[in-house]
Amino acid sequence: MAEQTTTTSSAAVTELPQKRPREDGAANENMSAVIPGWFSEISPMWPGEAHSLKVEKVLFEGKSDYQNVMVFQSATYGKVLVLDGVIQLTERDECAYQEMITHLPLCSIPNPKKVLVIGGGDGGVLREVARHSSVEHIDICEIDKMVVDVSKEFFPDVAVGYEDPRVKLHIGDGVAFLKAAQEGTYDAVIVDSSDPIGPAQELFEKPFFESVAKALRPGGVVCTQAESIWLHMHIIEDIVTNCRQVFKGSVNYAWTTVPTYPSGVIGFMLCSTEGPEVDFKNPVNPIDEKDDHEKSIGPLKFYNKEIHAAAFCLPSFAKKLIEAKAAK
Amino acid sequence: MAEQTTTTSSAAVTELPQKRPREDGAANENMSAVIPGWFSEISPMWPGEAHSLKVEKVLFEGKSDYQNVMVFQSATYGKVLVLDGVIQLTERDECAYQEMITHLPLCSIPNPKKVLVIGGGDGGVLREVARHSSVEHIDICEIDKMVVDVSKEFFPDVAVGYEDPRVKLHIGDGVAFLKAAQEGTYDAVIVDSSDPIGPAQELFEKPFFESVAKALRPGGVVCTQAESIWLHMHIIEDIVTNCRQVFKGSVNYAWTTVPTYPSGVIGFMLCSTEGPEVDFKNPVNPIDEKDDHEKSIGPLKFYNKEIHAAAFCLPSFAKKLIEAKAAK
């Protein structure tokens, strides 16, 4: 039988000083008071449901120019990074998201050399890109320096990605960065964004995809965070429609399991520009067989070539809608 | 930013009369009070986390000889069936579980004729078994009549499975039913159980698997609910070890996404007895191409042959542990 919990009232805190560590796990601006001492994720993006994690200790709270930033030690998911009340990563399951958003595109093209990461300030995608020995240069454009600093302080196994000498960090607006990028520069662009409510909104719109396409070489690939088939089919259909108009190579949707994301899944749009054909479902650049080349970042935990191919298999309800929009 | 919710105190109700509908959604024995008007699922099976659904109206609460039974209308997941505080199904996502636990085994063998369902009192698995026109007889053994009655009253699109004339319902203990079954009777056994804490405990133990193997014909198949790779690897390893000892054909683990199950995934053990070889990963009996034969139960929403094969592709962390135990 379920445990009984008695709750007490709590009030919102409207203005937070920077870096105010708390030890009581009490409710505050980032802690949608649900169970005292628990963090609950409530959002109009997933109405009528909430996932909650037990908080051992709040390690950091700050308000950047763009969003609220919080880090807490959870009881069972390790440390947790929260932006504007939404879980971005936990130490326990970050491997699934970081490995899939990175290796789905990079294992689909031979010898990727120049890679751009938009968002992804925690550094986890950089860590994964760095596994590819063919890569010569990695640009990352993150709008919020606080995310980078907080990750370096609290998530060393994620921020380890910044230690790779091929990485160049640009703090700024990803939309502007891409507009300014030289045409045909990148083999791959990875858009590791938060949800389309807040600072990441433009990253889901057609002009942004046009800038991505321009910055990619012919037959270059993009992978963008593309929400949940269970919760956001209308958003996904719009993204697929936009991508189909912009990317003249292939347009595909893949998904994976991430327990601490709403509905337990997250999806990815994988597209290629006109040029050498990219068959995302049959990766040509395996990483799982050579993953011992970089001992300092530990082995792959989640990704392998079978789960790469499986990620493109969709439940019928999603397949019908997505394939109709993705068809040329 | 996350919405703020102010909570109030609530007390446990220790004894419930049968069929006491409530309209306030307030906390009670089944409602681990977290947010007033929300149902939260808290269990030692997934410590430190809880998934909550907003309750529009509690439609039924009862206490059977075996467990607490509750049905509520949720804000965004349709009607929800809860046993001992744990969500068993929601109208919004039940398709994933019911279709996968049924068609993974039945599409893996040619012409299944006799099928046994253990548990599954809601009738959803029956609904899916009934799509297979080769099936001549379906036994179901459910221990708790209240689950059957509640499903027929509140979940007509699930309990529709009982309307098929091939179905014979047995109210009783599945362990005893299997022990008494004639050797080699069934082509397939589907074990649609709750978690191994409570009335379903024996359904995860070796003597039960031995009874299943005995009741199956040579080359017959079993599919059992087998928990989450993210939460229960120790339980899964034990199940795989037991199954490897008992089932002399193939032993496989598959998984799928179900948003309202803890960690957002649920797994299945798929095993076959000695006899004609069963290659679960390459189904020989497709249902998705012939699913218009039974218009009365609606089309498949989730299952197709690609997602069947994909279900057996495991993340590396799970693959390593499961394949080590499953190897002959």
PDB file of C-alpha atoms in Angstrom, chain A residues 42 46-50, chain B residues 3 25 31 35-40 51-57 72-78 80:
ATOM      1  CA  ILE A  42       4.616  21.047 -12.792  1.00  0.00           C
ATOM      2  CA  TRP A  46       2.391  18.502 -19.261  1.00  0.00           C
ATOM      3  CA  PRO A  47      -0.870  19.513 -17.572  1.00  0.00           C
ATOM      4  CA  GLY A  48      -2.444  17.263 -14.978  1.00  0.00           C
ATOM      5  CA  GLU A  49       0.691  15.350 -14.081  1.00  0.00           C
ATOM      6  CA  ALA A  50       3.849  15.900 -12.060  1.00  0.00           C
TER       7      ALA A  50
ATOM      8  CA  GLU B   3       3.501  26.859 -10.925  1.00  0.00           C
ATOM      9  CA  GLY B  25     -10.534  13.961  -4.726  1.00  0.00           C
ATOM     10  CA  MET B  31      -4.408   8.744  -2.384  1.00  0.00           C
ATOM     11  CA  ILE B  35      -1.210  17.741  -3.693  1.00  0.00           C
ATOM     12  CA  PRO B  36      -4.855  17.992  -2.623  1.00  0.00           C
ATOM     13  CA  GLY B  37      -6.899  16.774  -5.544  1.00  0.00           C
ATOM     14  CA  TRP B  38      -3.974  14.820  -6.998  1.00  0.00           C
ATOM     15  CA  PHE B  39      -3.176  11.113  -6.788  1.00  0.00           C
ATOM     16  CA  SER B  40       0.477  10.324  -6.085  1.00  0.00           C
ATOM     17  CA  HIS B  51       4.391  10.388 -10.239  1.00  0.00           C
ATOM     18  CA  SER B  52       1.186  12.339  -9.639  1.00  0.00           C
ATOM     19  CA  LEU B  53      -1.988  12.718 -11.684  1.00  0.00           C
ATOM     20  CA  LYS B  54      -4.598  15.414 -11.166  1.00  0.00           C
ATOM     21  CA  VAL B  55      -7.892  13.895 -10.011  1.00  0.00           C
ATOM     22  CA  GLU B  56     -11.161  15.230 -11.413  1.00  0.00           C
ATOM     23  CA  LYS B  57     -13.374  12.775  -9.515  1.00  0.00           C
ATOM     24  CA  PHE B  72     -10.623   7.950 -10.649  1.00  0.00           C
ATOM     25  CA  GLN B  73     -11.229  10.300 -13.528  1.00  0.00           C
ATOM     26  CA  SER B  74      -7.939  12.107 -14.130  1.00  0.00           C
ATOM     27  CA  ALA B  75      -7.603  15.529 -15.719  1.00  0.00           C
ATOM     28  CA  THR B  76      -5.430  14.431 -18.631  1.00  0.00           C
ATOM     29  CA  TYR B  77      -5.028  10.613 -18.687  1.00  0.00           C
ATOM     30  CA  GLY B  78      -8.681   9.544 -18.791  1.00  0.00           C
ATOM     31  CA  VAL B  80      -7.291   5.431 -14.014  1.00  0.00           C
TER      32      VAL B  80
END
